[in-house]
mmCIF file of C-alpha atoms in Angstrom:
data_model
loop_
_atom_site.group_PDB
_atom_site.id
_atom_site.type_symbol
_atom_site.label_atom_id
_atom_site.label_comp_id
_atom_site.label_asym_id
_atom_site.label_seq_id
_atom_site.Cartn_x
_atom_site.Cartn_y
_atom_site.Cartn_z
ATOM 1 C CA UNK A 14 125.332 -12.228 141.640
ATOM 2 C CA UNK A 15 122.940 -10.187 143.530
ATOM 3 C CA UNK A 16 125.357 -7.479 144.241
ATOM 4 C CA UNK A 17 125.897 -7.363 140.187
ATOM 5 C CA UNK A 18 122.113 -7.059 140.086
ATOM 6 C CA UNK A 19 121.958 -4.013 142.328
ATOM 7 C CA UNK A 20 124.645 -2.254 140.673
ATOM 8 C CA UNK A 21 123.098 -2.808 137.138
ATOM 9 C CA UNK A 22 119.658 -1.921 138.703
ATOM 10 C CA UNK A 23 121.145 1.616 140.196
ATOM 11 C CA UNK A 24 122.872 2.145 137.108
ATOM 12 C CA UNK A 25 119.726 1.843 135.242
ATOM 13 C CA UNK A 26 117.921 4.386 137.819
ATOM 14 C CA UNK A 27 120.651 7.007 137.189
ATOM 15 C CA UNK A 28 120.657 6.770 133.505
ATOM 16 C CA UNK A 29 116.906 6.800 133.269
ATOM 17 C CA UNK A 30 117.111 10.227 135.726
ATOM 18 C CA UNK A 31 120.025 11.561 133.648
ATOM 19 C CA UNK A 32 118.123 11.412 130.263
ATOM 20 C CA UNK A 33 114.709 12.871 131.894
ATOM 21 C CA UNK A 34 117.250 16.042 133.236
ATOM 22 C CA UNK A 35 118.893 15.930 129.546
ATOM 23 C CA UNK A 36 115.121 16.008 128.216
ATOM 24 C CA UNK A 37 114.130 18.805 130.444
ATOM 25 C CA UNK A 38 117.245 20.786 129.626
ATOM 26 C CA UNK A 39 116.959 20.001 126.045
ATOM 27 C CA UNK A 40 113.272 21.360 126.266
ATOM 28 C CA UNK A 41 114.390 24.271 128.197
ATOM 29 C CA UNK A 42 116.880 25.041 125.755
ATOM 30 C CA UNK A 43 114.930 24.496 122.686
ATOM 31 C CA UNK A 44 112.480 27.046 124.314
ATOM 32 C CA UNK A 45 114.867 29.382 125.110
ATOM 33 C CA UNK A 46 116.322 29.555 121.593
ATOM 34 C CA UNK A 47 112.483 30.040 120.381
ATOM 35 C CA UNK A 48 112.210 32.719 122.638
ATOM 36 C CA UNK A 49 115.652 34.220 121.596
ATOM 37 C CA UNK A 50 114.718 33.658 117.850
ATOM 38 C CA UNK A 51 110.905 35.470 118.749
ATOM 39 C CA UNK A 52 112.856 38.471 120.656
ATOM 40 C CA UNK A 53 114.440 39.813 117.581
ATOM 41 C CA UNK A 54 110.781 40.347 115.637
ATOM 42 C CA UNK A 55 109.562 41.817 118.747
ATOM 43 C CA UNK A 56 112.689 43.928 118.636
ATOM 44 C CA UNK A 57 112.548 44.963 114.884
ATOM 45 C CA UNK A 58 108.619 45.536 115.262
ATOM 46 C CA UNK A 59 109.493 47.990 118.360
ATOM 47 C CA UNK A 60 112.215 49.626 116.471
ATOM 48 C CA UNK A 61 109.992 50.090 113.424
ATOM 49 C CA UNK A 62 107.268 51.265 115.990
ATOM 50 C CA UNK A 63 109.635 54.113 116.990
ATOM 51 C CA UNK A 64 110.646 54.773 113.903
ATOM 52 C CA UNK A 65 107.262 55.347 112.023
ATOM 53 C CA UNK A 66 105.669 58.675 111.734
ATOM 54 C CA UNK A 67 102.379 60.026 111.325
ATOM 55 C CA UNK A 68 101.995 61.327 107.854
ATOM 56 C CA UNK A 69 103.498 65.000 107.385
ATOM 57 C CA UNK A 70 101.104 67.760 106.450
ATOM 58 C CA UNK A 71 102.196 69.551 103.310
ATOM 59 C CA UNK A 72 100.855 72.652 101.612
ATOM 60 C CA UNK A 73 101.256 73.177 97.648
ATOM 61 C CA UNK A 74 102.990 76.523 96.922
ATOM 62 C CA UNK A 75 102.494 78.178 93.272
ATOM 63 C CA UNK A 76 105.165 80.189 91.531
ATOM 64 C CA UNK A 77 104.943 82.070 88.241
ATOM 65 C CA UNK A 78 104.860 85.385 86.083
ATOM 66 C CA UNK A 79 101.919 86.867 84.548
ATOM 67 C CA UNK A 80 102.316 87.963 80.901
ATOM 68 C CA UNK A 81 102.684 91.727 82.055
ATOM 69 C CA UNK A 82 105.937 90.649 83.635
ATOM 70 C CA UNK A 83 104.582 90.714 87.486
ATOM 71 C CA UNK A 84 105.765 87.956 89.790
ATOM 72 C CA UNK A 85 103.057 85.718 91.319
ATOM 73 C CA UNK A 86 104.218 83.012 94.446
ATOM 74 C CA UNK A 87 101.704 81.947 97.216
ATOM 75 C CA UNK A 88 99.752 79.082 98.811
ATOM 76 C CA UNK A 89 97.880 77.355 95.903
ATOM 77 C CA UNK A 90 94.450 77.214 96.813
ATOM 78 C CA UNK A 91 92.617 75.667 93.690
ATOM 79 C CA UNK A 92 93.815 75.104 89.838
ATOM 80 C CA UNK A 93 91.744 73.835 87.014
ATOM 81 C CA UNK A 94 92.226 74.418 82.748
ATOM 82 C CA UNK A 95 90.999 77.873 83.466
ATOM 83 C CA UNK A 96 92.086 79.550 86.256
ATOM 84 C CA UNK A 97 94.372 79.230 89.273
ATOM 85 C CA UNK A 98 93.807 80.624 92.684
ATOM 86 C CA UNK A 99 96.750 81.606 95.410
ATOM 87 C CA UNK A 100 96.945 82.711 98.589
ATOM 88 C CA UNK A 101 99.617 85.730 98.472
ATOM 89 C CA UNK A 102 101.178 88.093 100.536
ATOM 90 C CA UNK A 103 100.267 91.918 99.622
ATOM 91 C CA UNK A 104 102.585 93.725 102.118
ATOM 92 C CA UNK A 105 101.168 93.435 105.594
ATOM 93 C CA UNK A 106 98.015 91.222 104.420
ATOM 94 C CA UNK A 107 97.452 87.663 103.383
ATOM 95 C CA UNK A 108 95.123 87.919 100.154
ATOM 96 C CA UNK A 109 93.340 85.509 98.383
ATOM 97 C CA UNK A 110 93.504 86.139 94.433
ATOM 98 C CA UNK A 111 92.373 84.533 91.381
ATOM 99 C CA UNK A 112 93.978 84.657 88.287
ATOM 100 C CA UNK A 113 92.697 83.366 84.388
ATOM 101 C CA UNK A 114 94.833 81.151 82.906
ATOM 102 C CA UNK A 115 95.139 83.555 79.807
ATOM 103 C CA UNK A 116 97.006 85.662 82.288
ATOM 104 C CA UNK A 117 99.716 83.378 82.877
ATOM 105 C CA UNK A 118 102.674 82.423 81.489
ATOM 106 C CA UNK A 119 102.187 78.939 81.740
ATOM 107 C CA UNK A 120 105.855 78.121 80.926
ATOM 108 C CA UNK A 121 107.053 79.637 84.126
ATOM 109 C CA UNK A 122 104.758 78.152 86.615
ATOM 110 C CA UNK A 123 106.346 75.955 89.472
ATOM 111 C CA UNK A 124 104.005 74.124 91.866
ATOM 112 C CA UNK A 125 105.967 72.272 95.166
ATOM 113 C CA UNK A 126 104.992 70.831 98.116
ATOM 114 C CA UNK A 127 106.716 72.409 101.428
ATOM 115 C CA UNK A 128 105.957 70.872 104.751
ATOM 116 C CA UNK A 129 102.861 72.707 106.551
ATOM 117 C CA UNK A 130 105.084 74.048 109.709
ATOM 118 C CA UNK A 131 107.579 75.186 107.315
ATOM 119 C CA UNK A 132 105.711 77.235 105.300
ATOM 120 C CA UNK A 133 104.201 78.767 108.661
ATOM 121 C CA UNK A 134 107.410 79.459 109.920
ATOM 122 C CA UNK A 135 108.461 81.409 106.515
ATOM 123 C CA UNK A 136 105.499 83.522 107.290
ATOM 124 C CA UNK A 137 105.886 84.464 110.942
ATOM 125 C CA UNK A 138 110.132 85.304 109.802
ATOM 126 C CA UNK A 139 108.386 87.529 107.015
ATOM 127 C CA UNK A 140 105.901 89.495 109.573
ATOM 128 C CA UNK A 141 108.250 89.613 112.249
ATOM 129 C CA UNK A 142 111.038 91.107 109.944
ATOM 130 C CA UNK A 143 108.091 93.639 108.763
ATOM 131 C CA UNK A 144 108.083 94.867 112.587
ATOM 132 C CA UNK A 145 110.110 98.324 113.695
ATOM 133 C CA UNK A 146 109.240 100.348 110.826
ATOM 134 C CA UNK A 147 106.217 102.004 112.819
ATOM 135 C CA UNK A 148 103.652 101.301 109.809
ATOM 136 C CA UNK A 149 101.171 98.584 110.883
ATOM 137 C CA UNK A 150 103.492 97.302 113.462
ATOM 138 C CA UNK A 151 100.660 95.739 115.667
ATOM 139 C CA UNK A 152 98.914 93.814 112.848
ATOM 140 C CA UNK A 153 102.461 92.444 112.266
ATOM 141 C CA UNK A 154 103.441 91.451 115.510
ATOM 142 C CA UNK A 155 100.245 89.455 115.548
ATOM 143 C CA UNK A 156 99.905 88.367 112.086
ATOM 144 C CA UNK A 157 103.485 86.774 112.926
ATOM 145 C CA UNK A 158 102.238 85.262 116.519
ATOM 146 C CA UNK A 159 99.508 83.545 114.642
ATOM 147 C CA UNK A 160 101.715 82.199 111.842
ATOM 148 C CA UNK A 161 104.294 80.574 114.338
ATOM 149 C CA UNK A 162 101.427 79.405 116.332
ATOM 150 C CA UNK A 163 100.224 77.359 112.955
ATOM 151 C CA UNK A 164 103.128 76.167 112.607
ATOM 152 C CA UNK A 165 103.761 74.982 116.189
ATOM 153 C CA UNK A 166 100.331 73.257 116.135
ATOM 154 C CA UNK A 167 101.005 71.465 112.846
ATOM 155 C CA UNK A 168 104.483 70.406 114.412
ATOM 156 C CA UNK A 169 102.483 68.824 117.333
ATOM 157 C CA UNK A 170 99.909 67.247 115.299
ATOM 158 C CA UNK A 171 101.416 65.375 112.587
ATOM 159 C CA UNK A 172 105.144 64.497 114.410
ATOM 160 C CA UNK A 173 105.796 62.276 117.174
ATOM 161 C CA UNK A 174 109.584 63.479 117.651
ATOM 162 C CA UNK A 175 108.916 66.511 117.390
ATOM 163 C CA UNK A 176 110.044 68.064 121.033
ATOM 164 C CA UNK A 177 113.004 69.672 119.111
ATOM 165 C CA UNK A 178 111.094 72.033 116.174
ATOM 166 C CA UNK A 179 108.464 73.121 119.048
ATOM 167 C CA UNK A 180 111.186 74.241 121.339
ATOM 168 C CA UNK A 181 112.690 75.706 118.378
ATOM 169 C CA UNK A 182 109.377 77.422 117.527
ATOM 170 C CA UNK A 183 108.877 78.460 121.120
ATOM 171 C CA UNK A 184 111.999 80.100 121.358
ATOM 172 C CA UNK A 185 110.772 82.404 118.047
ATOM 173 C CA UNK A 186 107.634 82.745 119.886
ATOM 174 C CA UNK A 187 109.183 84.194 123.285
ATOM 175 C CA UNK A 188 111.632 86.440 121.164
ATOM 176 C CA UNK A 189 109.012 87.944 119.130
ATOM 177 C CA UNK A 190 106.811 88.450 122.405
ATOM 178 C CA UNK A 191 109.605 90.056 124.101
ATOM 179 C CA UNK A 192 110.281 92.599 121.183
ATOM 180 C CA UNK A 193 106.819 92.887 121.274
ATOM 181 C CA UNK A 194 106.746 94.192 124.938
ATOM 182 C CA UNK A 195 109.713 96.311 124.091
ATOM 183 C CA UNK A 196 108.105 97.694 120.961
ATOM 184 C CA UNK A 197 105.120 98.843 123.163
ATOM 185 C CA UNK A 198 107.388 100.258 125.866
ATOM 186 C CA UNK A 199 109.678 102.145 123.340
ATOM 187 C CA UNK A 200 106.216 103.267 121.373
ATOM 188 C CA UNK A 201 104.937 104.820 124.652
ATOM 189 C CA UNK A 202 108.061 106.159 125.297
ATOM 190 C CA UNK A 203 108.260 107.782 121.865
ATOM 191 C CA UNK A 204 104.543 109.222 122.514
ATOM 192 C CA UNK A 205 105.486 110.547 125.527
ATOM 193 C CA UNK A 206 108.732 112.164 123.795
ATOM 194 C CA UNK A 207 106.574 113.562 121.238
ATOM 195 C CA UNK A 208 103.999 115.110 123.550
ATOM 196 C CA UNK A 209 106.742 116.489 125.564
ATOM 197 C CA UNK A 210 108.321 117.701 122.718
ATOM 198 C CA UNK A 211 104.939 119.404 121.291
ATOM 199 C CA UNK A 212 104.463 120.682 124.683
ATOM 200 C CA UNK A 213 107.710 122.465 124.523
ATOM 201 C CA UNK A 214 107.621 124.096 120.956
ATOM 202 C CA UNK A 215 103.570 124.988 121.468
ATOM 203 C CA UNK A 216 104.631 128.445 122.151
ATOM 204 C CA UNK A 217 106.980 129.101 119.490
ATOM 205 C CA UNK A 218 104.278 127.170 117.277
ATOM 206 C CA UNK A 219 101.797 129.819 118.531
ATOM 207 C CA UNK A 220 103.891 132.652 117.762
ATOM 208 C CA UNK A 221 104.819 131.670 114.326
ATOM 209 C CA UNK A 222 101.040 131.078 113.831
ATOM 210 C CA UNK A 223 100.513 134.394 115.191
ATOM 211 C CA UNK A 224 103.351 136.129 112.672
ATOM 212 C CA UNK A 225 102.042 134.247 109.964
ATOM 213 C CA UNK A 226 98.507 135.630 110.402
ATOM 214 C CA UNK A 227 99.372 139.191 110.928
ATOM 215 C CA UNK A 228 101.453 138.880 108.077
ATOM 216 C CA UNK A 229 98.451 137.476 105.711
ATOM 217 C CA UNK A 230 96.264 140.578 107.541
ATOM 218 C CA UNK A 231 98.847 142.749 106.216
ATOM 219 C CA UNK A 232 98.653 141.297 102.788
ATOM 220 C CA UNK A 233 95.204 141.246 102.772
ATOM 221 C CA UNK A 234 94.683 144.911 103.877
ATOM 222 C CA UNK A 235 97.245 145.679 101.148
ATOM 223 C CA UNK A 236 95.280 144.168 98.851
ATOM 224 C CA UNK A 237 92.204 145.567 100.169
ATOM 225 C CA UNK A 238 93.941 149.073 99.400
ATOM 226 C CA UNK A 239 95.149 148.359 96.005
ATOM 227 C CA UNK A 240 91.989 146.954 95.522
ATOM 228 C CA UNK A 241 89.701 150.246 96.454
ATOM 229 C CA UNK A 242 92.578 152.285 94.662
ATOM 230 C CA UNK A 243 91.288 150.252 91.287
ATOM 231 C CA UNK A 244 87.574 150.804 92.244
ATOM 232 C CA UNK A 245 88.575 154.697 92.462
ATOM 233 C CA UNK A 246 90.166 154.641 89.241
ATOM 234 C CA UNK A 247 87.359 152.812 87.729
ATOM 235 C CA UNK A 248 84.723 155.011 89.397
ATOM 236 C CA UNK A 249 86.945 158.549 88.215
ATOM 237 C CA UNK A 250 87.141 157.031 84.585
ATOM 238 C CA UNK A 251 83.411 156.256 84.193
ATOM 239 C CA UNK A 252 82.752 160.079 85.507
ATOM 240 C CA UNK A 253 84.890 161.021 82.862
ATOM 241 C CA UNK A 254 83.713 158.970 80.108
ATOM 242 C CA UNK A 255 80.080 160.178 81.101
ATOM 243 C CA UNK A 256 81.441 163.733 80.927
ATOM 244 C CA UNK A 257 83.134 163.030 77.765
ATOM 245 C CA UNK A 258 80.355 161.486 76.222
ATOM 246 C CA UNK A 259 77.828 164.294 77.490
ATOM 247 C CA UNK A 260 79.919 167.240 75.825
ATOM 248 C CA UNK A 261 80.281 164.913 72.511
ATOM 249 C CA UNK A 262 76.255 165.048 72.332
ATOM 250 C CA UNK A 263 75.979 168.382 73.260
ATOM 251 C CA UNK A 264 78.423 169.073 70.130
ATOM 252 C CA UNK A 265 76.736 166.784 67.895
ATOM 253 C CA UNK A 266 73.198 168.476 68.885
ATOM 254 C CA UNK A 267 74.585 172.035 68.268
ATOM 255 C CA UNK A 268 76.005 171.131 64.958
ATOM 256 C CA UNK A 269 72.472 169.794 64.411
ATOM 257 C CA UNK A 270 70.891 172.415 65.220
ATOM 258 C CA UNK A 271 73.107 174.834 63.214
ATOM 259 C CA UNK A 272 72.519 172.506 60.070
ATOM 260 C CA UNK A 273 68.927 172.518 60.761
ATOM 261 C CA UNK A 274 68.891 176.366 60.596
ATOM 262 C CA UNK A 275 70.598 176.559 57.591
ATOM 263 C CA UNK A 276 68.638 174.097 55.761
ATOM 264 C CA UNK A 277 65.555 176.299 57.078
ATOM 265 C CA UNK A 278 67.685 179.324 55.353
ATOM 266 C CA UNK A 279 68.315 177.780 52.268
ATOM 267 C CA UNK A 280 64.370 176.458 51.995
ATOM 268 C CA UNK A 281 63.046 179.814 52.712
ATOM 269 C CA UNK A 282 65.666 181.526 49.628
ATOM 270 C CA UNK A 283 64.441 178.796 47.352
ATOM 271 C CA UNK A 284 60.901 180.072 48.045
ATOM 272 C CA UNK A 285 61.672 183.720 47.566
ATOM 273 C CA UNK A 286 63.472 182.859 44.374
ATOM 274 C CA UNK A 287 60.766 181.079 43.286
ATOM 275 C CA UNK A 288 57.851 183.535 44.018
ATOM 276 C CA UNK A 289 59.671 186.827 42.458
ATOM 277 C CA UNK A 290 61.779 185.386 39.764
ATOM 278 C CA UNK A 291 59.998 184.790 36.562
ATOM 279 C CA UNK A 292 60.585 181.460 35.099
ATOM 280 C CA UNK A 293 61.605 180.932 31.155
ATOM 281 C CA UNK A 294 59.078 179.938 28.840
ATOM 282 C CA UNK A 295 59.555 176.744 26.435
ATOM 283 C CA UNK A 296 57.048 176.172 23.730
ATOM 284 C CA UNK A 297 55.218 172.974 23.331
ATOM 285 C CA UNK A 298 55.793 170.785 20.672
ATOM 286 C CA UNK A 299 53.326 168.412 19.574
ATOM 287 C CA UNK A 300 54.203 165.419 18.031
ATOM 288 C CA UNK A 301 53.435 164.802 14.361
ATOM 289 C CA UNK A 302 51.576 161.302 14.251
ATOM 290 C CA UNK A 303 49.471 163.176 16.971
ATOM 291 C CA UNK A 304 45.692 163.905 15.828
#
């Protein structure tokens, strides 16, 4: 009986310990399961955090035709019912222009949103494409670099996973800077070659200039001789004219003198006849009615 009581007591103790172990194991297992259930939520939140990005900056672009057929395209600055203002390209400049809605064919007006960095990358490509024409190249290089820098700044401020885009923009900037250095070197070399070419041809140019001056001098001398001849001919003609006029005056004076003498002779003859020849008598008849 004692042995049986001892065994029953020992069994009871083992069962109690085993139950406690099972309870602890169950509690640990439940805790682990809750932890496992909680971890997917944490992981999902982490993934959402990684996937979430700051809001991308956009710019609005506007494209439309004016009623005269001119195409206008650029960055939309403002718009209301009366007018529309855009920032557009004008050769090598960026200008702000305002158009009245009466000028715009509103059926052709299209406005869309473009990521800011893409807009400035497009401007950078435009200005970099204008280089190497030796016309406003320094300004075109500066404008292109400025636009790429703005695109890079927009990417850095608005996107978290931006390393690839920034690397692409940096590559474009490096290529542009390298082209600018080559342009400076080639332009300097070109200027030096032009200077050497001018110095090599300066003697020939001076000779050509001297020949032209001599030819012009000979032409001027020839013209002066012709002018002197014309002046001399005019002087001779004037003298001849004066002589002719003087002879005509003398002839007229002589004719007037002859005419005056004839008139005087006729007057004397008439006086003589009047004095020495009797005049016929005509009787005077008095009117009958007179008293």
